[in-house]
């Protein structure tokens, strides 16, 4: 056994425990508390496991699952940036890139490089796998808001038009059939509130 | 799009949100609170992604990840059964089987059957994939106790011999090289406490 390699792998696995303490804006469905980014990542991986038939193109479900498992680890260094908190700045993207290099740099060389490349692929959102992963990362919080009767939309006074513009493009691009369903739910939701 | 199929898939994804409220005995590494079973499942999937080189035989890492993502969903119905709470009863195993049938039965037919079979494979712990998944499910809580200076061992007044007998067989069987490392850490841990 390569003890040095194992020690690095355990350093990484120990460090990412902190993702369980990064709190998101979205609530749990029972509204008992806010969701954290580790359990959010688990839930998204389950979404990918079940819903790949709705991807816009041919996807490798297992790669999508891997991407979603690690897509948020950078939040350990830079925190969560909520969808309704304004658009991402160049500074934020730069900070996230540095966080990814630090975190995946804890791992032995070839393994860390491969995971960093997978994280970068997710961020660029150009491949079929990454587009589908990005779509699910928008789809799940949208559903949480539908299921909880408003969630972060109510808290942030978000309009139907803002929901369409903030969630629509990513979901439509990576999972167009899911967006067709979303449009109906969103319209019904806002009709009920008026 | 098969609307009926999507509705079933979303029913399942909505139901398993409850795994985020199932609290385990293990603490987070910062000791701020106990870990829940959803974030535990995420962490185990990351262990599988990184550590498959230590498996006792050839494993399909992606199948192991899938198993670990869903291995605990039965706790939504039956709760967590801690390792130091006594051995599993036939009644508990029967209840978990019924929970798996109910939960995966929420899904459209072929998909739900496939995931139920994967859960059953994990429980039987006979295939290489399942043996490795079971080993990680013991390895992660052992590490938590080492990293937090005692954790559930201190709380439950667990001896070195009990650690060896409760964690050893599963880890040794699915990841023998990891157990070699564990033995050293456990011996050092208990030496430090005396």
mmCIF file of C-alpha atoms in Angstrom:
data_model
loop_
_atom_site.group_PDB
_atom_site.id
_atom_site.type_symbol
_atom_site.label_atom_id
_atom_site.label_comp_id
_atom_site.label_asym_id
_atom_site.label_seq_id
_atom_site.Cartn_x
_atom_site.Cartn_y
_atom_site.Cartn_z
ATOM 1 C CA UNK A 1 0.000 0.000 0.000
ATOM 2 C CA UNK A 2 1.177 3.498 -0.787
ATOM 3 C CA UNK A 3 0.866 5.007 2.686
ATOM 4 C CA UNK A 4 1.751 8.471 1.386
ATOM 5 C CA UNK A 5 -1.055 8.312 -1.200
ATOM 6 C CA UNK A 6 -3.588 7.076 1.356
ATOM 7 C CA UNK A 7 -2.673 9.866 3.745
ATOM 8 C CA UNK A 8 -3.317 12.458 1.048
ATOM 9 C CA UNK A 9 -6.634 10.863 0.134
ATOM 10 C CA UNK A 10 -7.709 10.882 3.781
ATOM 11 C CA UNK A 11 -6.607 14.520 4.152
ATOM 12 C CA UNK A 12 -8.969 15.379 1.311
ATOM 13 C CA UNK A 13 -11.833 13.249 2.673
ATOM 14 C CA UNK A 14 -11.343 14.865 6.073
ATOM 15 C CA UNK A 15 -11.278 18.393 4.631
ATOM 16 C CA UNK A 16 -14.492 17.960 2.641
ATOM 17 C CA UNK A 17 -16.404 17.062 5.824
ATOM 18 C CA UNK A 18 -16.742 20.845 6.099
ATOM 19 C CA UNK A 19 -19.190 20.871 3.167
ATOM 20 C CA UNK A 20 -21.770 19.582 5.688
ATOM 21 C CA UNK A 21 -21.563 22.967 7.443
ATOM 22 C CA UNK A 22 -22.122 25.123 4.336
ATOM 23 C CA UNK A 23 -25.775 26.174 4.558
ATOM 24 C CA UNK A 24 -27.778 26.946 1.415
ATOM 25 C CA UNK A 25 -30.825 29.195 1.044
ATOM 26 C CA UNK A 26 -33.151 26.295 0.130
ATOM 27 C CA UNK A 27 -35.123 24.650 2.952
ATOM 28 C CA UNK A 28 -35.657 20.947 3.493
ATOM 29 C CA UNK A 29 -39.070 19.880 2.206
ATOM 30 C CA UNK A 30 -40.394 19.640 5.785
ATOM 31 C CA UNK A 31 -39.190 23.261 6.306
ATOM 32 C CA UNK A 32 -37.446 22.245 9.560
ATOM 33 C CA UNK A 33 -34.186 23.948 8.529
ATOM 34 C CA UNK A 34 -32.075 25.047 5.553
ATOM 35 C CA UNK A 35 -30.337 22.440 3.382
ATOM 36 C CA UNK A 36 -26.548 22.066 3.505
ATOM 37 C CA UNK A 37 -24.355 21.603 0.454
ATOM 38 C CA UNK A 38 -23.283 18.028 1.265
ATOM 39 C CA UNK A 39 -26.820 16.647 1.470
ATOM 40 C CA UNK A 40 -27.755 18.791 -1.562
ATOM 41 C CA UNK A 41 -24.938 17.083 -3.496
ATOM 42 C CA UNK A 42 -26.238 13.667 -2.433
ATOM 43 C CA UNK A 43 -29.741 14.555 -3.553
ATOM 44 C CA UNK A 44 -28.512 15.827 -6.928
ATOM 45 C CA UNK A 45 -26.563 12.595 -7.478
ATOM 46 C CA UNK A 46 -29.833 10.704 -6.923
ATOM 47 C CA UNK A 47 -31.555 12.997 -9.431
ATOM 48 C CA UNK A 48 -28.854 12.121 -11.987
ATOM 49 C CA UNK A 49 -29.190 8.411 -11.249
ATOM 50 C CA UNK A 50 -32.927 8.551 -11.992
ATOM 51 C CA UNK A 51 -33.467 11.223 -14.641
ATOM 52 C CA UNK A 52 -30.810 10.831 -17.343
ATOM 53 C CA UNK A 53 -33.480 9.861 -19.868
ATOM 54 C CA UNK A 54 -34.477 13.558 -19.909
ATOM 55 C CA UNK A 55 -31.008 14.857 -20.862
ATOM 56 C CA UNK A 56 -30.783 16.929 -24.035
ATOM 57 C CA UNK A 57 -28.167 14.602 -25.500
ATOM 58 C CA UNK A 58 -26.427 11.301 -24.799
ATOM 59 C CA UNK A 59 -24.902 11.436 -21.311
ATOM 60 C CA UNK A 60 -22.744 9.145 -19.213
ATOM 61 C CA UNK A 61 -24.843 8.955 -16.047
ATOM 62 C CA UNK A 62 -21.917 7.869 -13.884
ATOM 63 C CA UNK A 63 -19.786 10.850 -14.955
ATOM 64 C CA UNK A 64 -22.737 13.161 -14.251
ATOM 65 C CA UNK A 65 -23.057 11.629 -10.774
ATOM 66 C CA UNK A 66 -19.341 12.136 -10.121
ATOM 67 C CA UNK A 67 -19.560 15.771 -11.270
ATOM 68 C CA UNK A 68 -22.508 16.469 -8.985
ATOM 69 C CA UNK A 69 -20.851 14.789 -5.999
ATOM 70 C CA UNK A 70 -17.929 17.206 -6.213
ATOM 71 C CA UNK A 71 -19.437 20.295 -7.898
ATOM 72 C CA UNK A 72 -19.896 22.236 -4.642
ATOM 73 C CA UNK A 73 -16.717 21.380 -2.695
ATOM 74 C CA UNK A 74 -15.260 24.800 -3.556
ATOM 75 C CA UNK A 75 -17.901 26.276 -1.233
ATOM 76 C CA UNK A 76 -15.738 25.054 1.657
ATOM 77 C CA UNK A 77 -13.445 27.984 0.858
ATOM 78 C CA UNK A 78 -15.794 30.528 -0.715
ATOM 79 C CA UNK A 79 -19.303 29.751 0.619
ATOM 80 C CA UNK A 80 -22.539 29.292 -1.287
ATOM 81 C CA UNK A 81 -23.608 31.970 -3.781
ATOM 82 C CA UNK A 82 -27.418 31.887 -3.920
ATOM 83 C CA UNK A 83 -29.156 32.129 -7.283
ATOM 84 C CA UNK A 84 -31.177 35.151 -6.107
ATOM 85 C CA UNK A 85 -28.138 37.015 -4.785
ATOM 86 C CA UNK A 86 -27.109 38.619 -8.058
ATOM 87 C CA UNK A 87 -25.023 37.271 -10.931
ATOM 88 C CA UNK A 88 -21.619 35.663 -10.461
ATOM 89 C CA UNK A 89 -18.723 38.072 -10.545
ATOM 90 C CA UNK A 90 -15.369 37.463 -12.190
ATOM 91 C CA UNK A 91 -13.848 37.660 -8.697
ATOM 92 C CA UNK A 92 -16.108 34.890 -7.437
ATOM 93 C CA UNK A 93 -15.235 32.621 -10.364
ATOM 94 C CA UNK A 94 -11.541 33.295 -9.760
ATOM 95 C CA UNK A 95 -11.928 32.452 -6.050
ATOM 96 C CA UNK A 96 -13.757 29.226 -6.875
ATOM 97 C CA UNK A 97 -11.012 28.199 -9.296
ATOM 98 C CA UNK A 98 -8.388 28.764 -6.639
ATOM 99 C CA UNK A 99 -10.452 26.772 -4.134
ATOM 100 C CA UNK A 100 -10.712 23.864 -6.571
ATOM 101 C CA UNK A 101 -6.955 23.889 -7.117
ATOM 102 C CA UNK A 102 -6.304 23.925 -3.377
ATOM 103 C CA UNK A 103 -8.785 21.177 -2.541
ATOM 104 C CA UNK A 104 -8.080 18.748 -5.383
ATOM 105 C CA UNK A 105 -4.399 19.561 -4.893
ATOM 106 C CA UNK A 106 -4.608 17.760 -1.540
ATOM 107 C CA UNK A 107 -4.965 14.472 -3.466
ATOM 108 C CA UNK A 108 -2.174 12.384 -5.031
ATOM 109 C CA UNK A 109 -1.252 13.806 -8.411
ATOM 110 C CA UNK A 110 -3.027 11.914 -11.178
ATOM 111 C CA UNK A 111 -6.197 11.450 -9.118
ATOM 112 C CA UNK A 112 -6.435 15.092 -8.061
ATOM 113 C CA UNK A 113 -5.816 16.315 -11.616
ATOM 114 C CA UNK A 114 -8.634 14.107 -12.954
ATOM 115 C CA UNK A 115 -11.129 15.432 -10.414
ATOM 116 C CA UNK A 116 -10.047 19.034 -10.989
ATOM 117 C CA UNK A 117 -10.628 18.505 -14.710
ATOM 118 C CA UNK A 118 -14.097 17.087 -13.979
ATOM 119 C CA UNK A 119 -14.933 20.120 -11.805
ATOM 120 C CA UNK A 120 -13.702 22.480 -14.542
ATOM 121 C CA UNK A 121 -15.803 20.602 -17.114
ATOM 122 C CA UNK A 122 -18.869 21.139 -14.914
ATOM 123 C CA UNK A 123 -18.128 24.839 -14.554
ATOM 124 C CA UNK A 124 -17.678 25.359 -18.304
ATOM 125 C CA UNK A 125 -20.997 23.593 -19.001
ATOM 126 C CA UNK A 126 -20.113 22.753 -22.594
ATOM 127 C CA UNK A 127 -20.196 18.943 -22.729
ATOM 128 C CA UNK A 128 -23.451 16.979 -22.690
ATOM 129 C CA UNK A 129 -22.603 15.585 -19.244
ATOM 130 C CA UNK A 130 -21.909 19.039 -17.809
ATOM 131 C CA UNK A 131 -24.987 20.626 -19.392
ATOM 132 C CA UNK A 132 -27.192 17.944 -17.860
ATOM 133 C CA UNK A 133 -25.477 18.272 -14.464
ATOM 134 C CA UNK A 134 -26.000 22.063 -14.553
ATOM 135 C CA UNK A 135 -29.661 21.560 -15.490
ATOM 136 C CA UNK A 136 -30.219 19.321 -12.445
ATOM 137 C CA UNK A 137 -28.451 21.841 -10.215
ATOM 138 C CA UNK A 138 -31.187 24.336 -11.203
ATOM 139 C CA UNK A 139 -34.049 21.811 -11.369
ATOM 140 C CA UNK A 140 -33.760 20.543 -7.772
ATOM 141 C CA UNK A 141 -34.018 23.979 -6.047
ATOM 142 C CA UNK A 142 -36.896 24.919 -8.362
ATOM 143 C CA UNK A 143 -38.748 21.774 -7.248
ATOM 144 C CA UNK A 144 -38.014 22.568 -3.587
ATOM 145 C CA UNK A 145 -39.729 25.928 -4.058
ATOM 146 C CA UNK A 146 -42.715 24.346 -5.796
ATOM 147 C CA UNK A 147 -43.023 21.621 -3.121
ATOM 148 C CA UNK A 148 -42.712 24.066 -0.213
ATOM 149 C CA UNK A 149 -45.131 26.596 -1.658
ATOM 150 C CA UNK A 150 -42.625 29.329 -2.422
ATOM 151 C CA UNK A 151 -39.365 28.799 -0.507
ATOM 152 C CA UNK A 152 -36.595 31.136 -1.655
ATOM 153 C CA UNK A 153 -38.923 32.815 -4.185
ATOM 154 C CA UNK A 154 -41.186 34.086 -1.419
ATOM 155 C CA UNK A 155 -38.233 35.042 0.802
ATOM 156 C CA UNK A 156 -36.578 37.024 -1.984
ATOM 157 C CA UNK A 157 -39.773 38.374 -3.561
ATOM 158 C CA UNK A 158 -38.938 36.705 -6.881
ATOM 159 C CA UNK A 159 -41.381 37.125 -9.800
ATOM 160 C CA UNK A 160 -42.505 34.567 -12.388
ATOM 161 C CA UNK A 161 -40.395 36.367 -14.978
ATOM 162 C CA UNK A 162 -37.330 36.155 -12.740
ATOM 163 C CA UNK A 163 -37.897 32.420 -12.200
ATOM 164 C CA UNK A 164 -38.078 31.958 -15.949
ATOM 165 C CA UNK A 165 -34.891 33.948 -16.582
ATOM 166 C CA UNK A 166 -32.840 32.537 -13.666
ATOM 167 C CA UNK A 167 -33.737 28.841 -13.962
ATOM 168 C CA UNK A 168 -35.001 28.496 -17.534
ATOM 169 C CA UNK A 169 -31.849 28.746 -19.661
ATOM 170 C CA UNK A 170 -29.811 26.128 -17.773
ATOM 171 C CA UNK A 171 -32.682 23.632 -17.431
ATOM 172 C CA UNK A 172 -33.825 24.121 -21.033
ATOM 173 C CA UNK A 173 -30.299 23.634 -22.320
ATOM 174 C CA UNK A 174 -29.508 20.423 -20.442
ATOM 175 C CA UNK A 175 -32.940 18.861 -19.923
ATOM 176 C CA UNK A 176 -35.496 20.522 -22.230
ATOM 177 C CA UNK A 177 -38.315 18.090 -21.425
ATOM 178 C CA UNK A 178 -37.965 18.804 -17.711
ATOM 179 C CA UNK A 179 -38.269 22.520 -18.472
ATOM 180 C CA UNK A 180 -41.578 21.928 -20.262
ATOM 181 C CA UNK A 181 -42.913 20.433 -17.026
ATOM 182 C CA UNK A 182 -41.322 23.215 -14.938
ATOM 183 C CA UNK A 183 -43.045 25.950 -16.943
ATOM 184 C CA UNK A 184 -46.453 24.510 -16.062
ATOM 185 C CA UNK A 185 -45.640 24.134 -12.358
ATOM 186 C CA UNK A 186 -44.207 27.654 -12.149
ATOM 187 C CA UNK A 187 -47.195 29.220 -13.906
ATOM 188 C CA UNK A 188 -49.593 27.314 -11.617
ATOM 189 C CA UNK A 189 -47.572 28.316 -8.561
ATOM 190 C CA UNK A 190 -47.651 32.035 -9.361
ATOM 191 C CA UNK A 191 -51.321 31.871 -10.407
ATOM 192 C CA UNK A 192 -52.111 30.423 -6.958
ATOM 193 C CA UNK A 193 -50.307 33.216 -5.168
ATOM 194 C CA UNK A 194 -52.057 36.039 -7.013
ATOM 195 C CA UNK B 1 -42.085 12.655 -22.285
ATOM 196 C CA UNK B 2 -43.762 10.061 -20.141
ATOM 197 C CA UNK B 3 -45.471 12.356 -17.641
ATOM 198 C CA UNK B 4 -46.641 9.412 -15.542
ATOM 199 C CA UNK B 5 -43.065 8.097 -15.232
ATOM 200 C CA UNK B 6 -41.687 11.532 -14.336
ATOM 201 C CA UNK B 7 -44.334 11.990 -11.651
ATOM 202 C CA UNK B 8 -43.310 8.703 -10.042
ATOM 203 C CA UNK B 9 -39.633 9.621 -10.186
ATOM 204 C CA UNK B 10 -40.337 12.970 -8.557
ATOM 205 C CA UNK B 11 -42.476 11.276 -5.876
ATOM 206 C CA UNK B 12 -39.443 9.165 -5.001
ATOM 207 C CA UNK B 13 -37.013 12.102 -5.083
ATOM 208 C CA UNK B 14 -39.401 14.067 -2.870
ATOM 209 C CA UNK B 15 -39.802 11.191 -0.399
ATOM 210 C CA UNK B 16 -36.067 10.642 0.033
ATOM 211 C CA UNK B 17 -35.598 14.269 1.127
ATOM 212 C CA UNK B 18 -36.513 12.822 4.537
ATOM 213 C CA UNK B 19 -33.135 11.047 4.728
ATOM 214 C CA UNK B 20 -31.696 14.497 5.582
ATOM 215 C CA UNK B 21 -33.611 14.338 8.886
ATOM 216 C CA UNK B 22 -32.355 10.883 9.949
ATOM 217 C CA UNK B 23 -29.657 11.607 12.527
ATOM 218 C CA UNK B 24 -26.790 9.185 13.081
ATOM 219 C CA UNK B 25 -24.655 8.686 16.187
ATOM 220 C CA UNK B 26 -21.447 9.929 14.498
ATOM 221 C CA UNK B 27 -20.556 13.613 14.878
ATOM 222 C CA UNK B 28 -19.292 15.952 12.187
ATOM 223 C CA UNK B 29 -15.518 16.330 12.401
ATOM 224 C CA UNK B 30 -15.920 19.813 13.916
ATOM 225 C CA UNK B 31 -18.201 18.231 16.568
ATOM 226 C CA UNK B 32 -20.838 20.941 15.989
ATOM 227 C CA UNK B 33 -23.631 18.378 15.646
ATOM 228 C CA UNK B 34 -24.424 14.751 14.678
ATOM 229 C CA UNK B 35 -24.190 13.664 11.039
ATOM 230 C CA UNK B 36 -27.364 12.874 9.094
ATOM 231 C CA UNK B 37 -27.736 9.895 6.774
ATOM 232 C CA UNK B 38 -27.993 11.933 3.553
ATOM 233 C CA UNK B 39 -24.687 13.748 4.026
ATOM 234 C CA UNK B 40 -23.149 10.478 5.289
ATOM 235 C CA UNK B 41 -24.213 8.851 1.994
ATOM 236 C CA UNK B 42 -22.596 11.701 0.044
ATOM 237 C CA UNK B 43 -19.377 11.338 1.975
ATOM 238 C CA UNK B 44 -19.284 7.573 1.433
ATOM 239 C CA UNK B 45 -19.785 8.061 -2.313
ATOM 240 C CA UNK B 46 -16.723 10.333 -2.272
ATOM 241 C CA UNK B 47 -14.787 7.640 -0.376
ATOM 242 C CA UNK B 48 -15.698 5.144 -3.100
ATOM 243 C CA UNK B 49 -14.697 7.590 -5.842
ATOM 244 C CA UNK B 50 -11.223 7.958 -4.305
ATOM 245 C CA UNK B 51 -10.352 4.636 -2.665
ATOM 246 C CA UNK B 52 -11.307 1.816 -5.020
ATOM 247 C CA UNK B 53 -7.632 0.887 -5.443
ATOM 248 C CA UNK B 54 -7.825 -0.579 -1.920
ATOM 249 C CA UNK B 55 -10.717 -2.951 -2.658
ATOM 250 C CA UNK B 56 -10.079 -6.655 -2.030
ATOM 251 C CA UNK B 57 -11.003 -7.557 -5.606
ATOM 252 C CA UNK B 58 -11.862 -5.901 -8.921
ATOM 253 C CA UNK B 59 -14.728 -3.478 -8.388
ATOM 254 C CA UNK B 60 -16.856 -1.258 -10.597
ATOM 255 C CA UNK B 61 -16.430 2.082 -8.821
ATOM 256 C CA UNK B 62 -19.575 3.568 -10.350
ATOM 257 C CA UNK B 63 -21.739 0.673 -9.144
ATOM 258 C CA UNK B 64 -20.212 1.034 -5.667
ATOM 259 C CA UNK B 65 -21.044 4.756 -5.721
ATOM 260 C CA UNK B 66 -24.638 4.008 -6.729
ATOM 261 C CA UNK B 67 -24.970 1.427 -3.948
ATOM 262 C CA UNK B 68 -23.666 3.847 -1.334
ATOM 263 C CA UNK B 69 -25.927 6.656 -2.538
ATOM 264 C CA UNK B 70 -29.008 4.536 -1.871
ATOM 265 C CA UNK B 71 -27.844 2.113 0.847
ATOM 266 C CA UNK B 72 -29.456 4.068 3.719
ATOM 267 C CA UNK B 73 -32.773 5.205 2.200
ATOM 268 C CA UNK B 74 -34.594 2.474 4.165
ATOM 269 C CA UNK B 75 -33.809 4.486 7.298
ATOM 270 C CA UNK B 76 -36.571 6.876 6.219
ATOM 271 C CA UNK B 77 -39.007 4.195 7.417
ATOM 272 C CA UNK B 78 -37.036 2.349 10.099
ATOM 273 C CA UNK B 79 -34.422 4.828 11.413
ATOM 274 C CA UNK B 80 -30.691 4.356 11.875
ATOM 275 C CA UNK B 81 -29.432 1.308 13.791
ATOM 276 C CA UNK B 82 -26.104 2.301 15.357
ATOM 277 C CA UNK B 83 -23.196 -0.126 15.275
ATOM 278 C CA UNK B 84 -22.868 0.022 19.071
ATOM 279 C CA UNK B 85 -26.572 -0.575 19.720
ATOM 280 C CA UNK B 86 -26.436 -4.364 19.570
ATOM 281 C CA UNK B 87 -26.549 -6.732 16.614
ATOM 282 C CA UNK B 88 -29.212 -6.558 13.909
ATOM 283 C CA UNK B 89 -32.321 -8.569 14.616
ATOM 284 C CA UNK B 90 -34.258 -10.619 12.092
ATOM 285 C CA UNK B 91 -37.168 -8.242 12.681
ATOM 286 C CA UNK B 92 -35.012 -5.231 11.765
ATOM 287 C CA UNK B 93 -33.813 -6.884 8.547
ATOM 288 C CA UNK B 94 -37.413 -7.732 7.667
ATOM 289 C CA UNK B 95 -38.502 -4.125 8.313
ATOM 290 C CA UNK B 96 -35.665 -2.796 6.149
ATOM 291 C CA UNK B 97 -36.624 -5.129 3.307
ATOM 292 C CA UNK B 98 -40.201 -3.900 3.452
ATOM 293 C CA UNK B 99 -38.993 -0.294 3.496
ATOM 294 C CA UNK B 100 -36.866 -0.903 0.400
ATOM 295 C CA UNK B 101 -39.836 -2.432 -1.412
ATOM 296 C CA UNK B 102 -42.057 0.500 -0.497
ATOM 297 C CA UNK B 103 -39.526 3.186 -1.436
ATOM 298 C CA UNK B 104 -38.178 1.737 -4.681
ATOM 299 C CA UNK B 105 -41.764 0.724 -5.485
ATOM 300 C CA UNK B 106 -42.568 4.430 -5.834
ATOM 301 C CA UNK B 107 -40.473 4.449 -9.038
ATOM 302 C CA UNK B 108 -41.563 3.326 -12.525
ATOM 303 C CA UNK B 109 -41.231 -0.434 -12.807
ATOM 304 C CA UNK B 110 -37.964 -1.381 -14.468
ATOM 305 C CA UNK B 111 -36.058 1.449 -12.816
ATOM 306 C CA UNK B 112 -37.371 0.717 -9.321
ATOM 307 C CA UNK B 113 -36.652 -3.003 -9.699
ATOM 308 C CA UNK B 114 -33.048 -2.311 -10.713
ATOM 309 C CA UNK B 115 -32.419 -0.078 -7.690
ATOM 310 C CA UNK B 116 -34.103 -2.552 -5.331
ATOM 311 C CA UNK B 117 -31.799 -5.263 -6.695
ATOM 312 C CA UNK B 118 -28.782 -3.005 -6.113
ATOM 313 C CA UNK B 119 -29.893 -2.358 -2.517
ATOM 314 C CA UNK B 120 -30.378 -6.100 -1.949
ATOM 315 C CA UNK B 121 -26.926 -6.791 -3.399
ATOM 316 C CA UNK B 122 -25.441 -4.321 -0.899
ATOM 317 C CA UNK B 123 -27.291 -5.959 1.996
ATOM 318 C CA UNK B 124 -26.149 -9.480 1.036
ATOM 319 C CA UNK B 125 -22.515 -8.305 0.816
ATOM 320 C CA UNK B 126 -21.442 -11.174 -1.417
ATOM 321 C CA UNK B 127 -20.238 -9.496 -4.628
ATOM 322 C CA UNK B 128 -16.923 -7.617 -4.808
ATOM 323 C CA UNK B 129 -18.782 -4.317 -5.269
ATOM 324 C CA UNK B 130 -20.989 -4.922 -2.232
ATOM 325 C CA UNK B 131 -18.116 -6.126 -0.040
ATOM 326 C CA UNK B 132 -16.167 -2.957 -0.819
ATOM 327 C CA UNK B 133 -19.218 -0.753 -0.222
ATOM 328 C CA UNK B 134 -19.801 -2.448 3.163
ATOM 329 C CA UNK B 135 -16.139 -1.958 4.059
ATOM 330 C CA UNK B 136 -16.382 1.792 3.390
ATOM 331 C CA UNK B 137 -19.599 1.990 5.423
ATOM 332 C CA UNK B 138 -17.536 0.772 8.412
ATOM 333 C CA UNK B 139 -14.312 2.624 7.517
ATOM 334 C CA UNK B 140 -15.798 6.134 7.448
ATOM 335 C CA UNK B 141 -17.316 6.060 10.991
ATOM 336 C CA UNK B 142 -14.102 4.498 12.324
ATOM 337 C CA UNK B 143 -12.137 7.430 10.863
ATOM 338 C CA UNK B 144 -14.603 9.910 12.371
ATOM 339 C CA UNK B 145 -13.885 8.433 15.799
ATOM 340 C CA UNK B 146 -10.133 8.573 15.242
ATOM 341 C CA UNK B 147 -10.297 12.167 13.932
ATOM 342 C CA UNK B 148 -12.535 13.391 16.764
ATOM 343 C CA UNK B 149 -10.538 11.668 19.500
ATOM 344 C CA UNK B 150 -13.133 9.061 20.444
ATOM 345 C CA UNK B 151 -16.589 9.979 19.139
ATOM 346 C CA UNK B 152 -19.094 7.151 19.524
ATOM 347 C CA UNK B 153 -16.478 4.905 21.184
ATOM 348 C CA UNK B 154 -16.130 7.282 24.109
ATOM 349 C CA UNK B 155 -19.898 7.866 24.304
ATOM 350 C CA UNK B 156 -20.625 4.134 24.357
ATOM 351 C CA UNK B 157 -17.583 3.092 26.409
ATOM 352 C CA UNK B 158 -16.348 0.839 23.588
ATOM 353 C CA UNK B 159 -13.100 -1.104 24.104
ATOM 354 C CA UNK B 160 -10.280 -1.770 21.633
ATOM 355 C CA UNK B 161 -11.426 -5.382 21.395
ATOM 356 C CA UNK B 162 -14.965 -4.277 20.573
ATOM 357 C CA UNK B 163 -13.668 -1.920 17.858
ATOM 358 C CA UNK B 164 -11.715 -4.803 16.352
ATOM 359 C CA UNK B 165 -14.699 -7.154 16.419
ATOM 360 C CA UNK B 166 -17.345 -4.647 15.252
ATOM 361 C CA UNK B 167 -15.400 -2.917 12.450
ATOM 362 C CA UNK B 168 -12.647 -5.394 11.583
ATOM 363 C CA UNK B 169 -14.446 -8.186 9.738
ATOM 364 C CA UNK B 170 -16.296 -5.955 7.238
ATOM 365 C CA UNK B 171 -13.301 -3.703 6.520
ATOM 366 C CA UNK B 172 -10.854 -6.618 6.297
ATOM 367 C CA UNK B 173 -13.147 -8.476 3.920
ATOM 368 C CA UNK B 174 -13.755 -5.632 1.469
ATOM 369 C CA UNK B 175 -10.627 -3.494 1.847
ATOM 370 C CA UNK B 176 -7.884 -5.484 3.642
ATOM 371 C CA UNK B 177 -5.170 -2.866 3.102
ATOM 372 C CA UNK B 178 -7.317 -0.195 4.733
ATOM 373 C CA UNK B 179 -7.760 -2.470 7.741
ATOM 374 C CA UNK B 180 -3.986 -2.760 8.133
ATOM 375 C CA UNK B 181 -3.876 1.023 8.497
ATOM 376 C CA UNK B 182 -6.937 1.031 10.791
ATOM 377 C CA UNK B 183 -5.350 -1.437 13.204
ATOM 378 C CA UNK B 184 -2.436 0.937 13.785
ATOM 379 C CA UNK B 185 -4.670 3.978 14.289
ATOM 380 C CA UNK B 186 -6.977 2.125 16.672
ATOM 381 C CA UNK B 187 -4.097 0.775 18.749
ATOM 382 C CA UNK B 188 -2.532 4.255 18.936
ATOM 383 C CA UNK B 189 -5.892 5.774 19.846
ATOM 384 C CA UNK B 190 -6.512 3.417 22.747
ATOM 385 C CA UNK B 191 -2.886 3.661 23.895
ATOM 386 C CA UNK B 192 -3.325 7.440 24.099
ATOM 387 C CA UNK B 193 -6.441 7.148 26.231
ATOM 388 C CA UNK B 194 -4.963 4.828 28.819
#
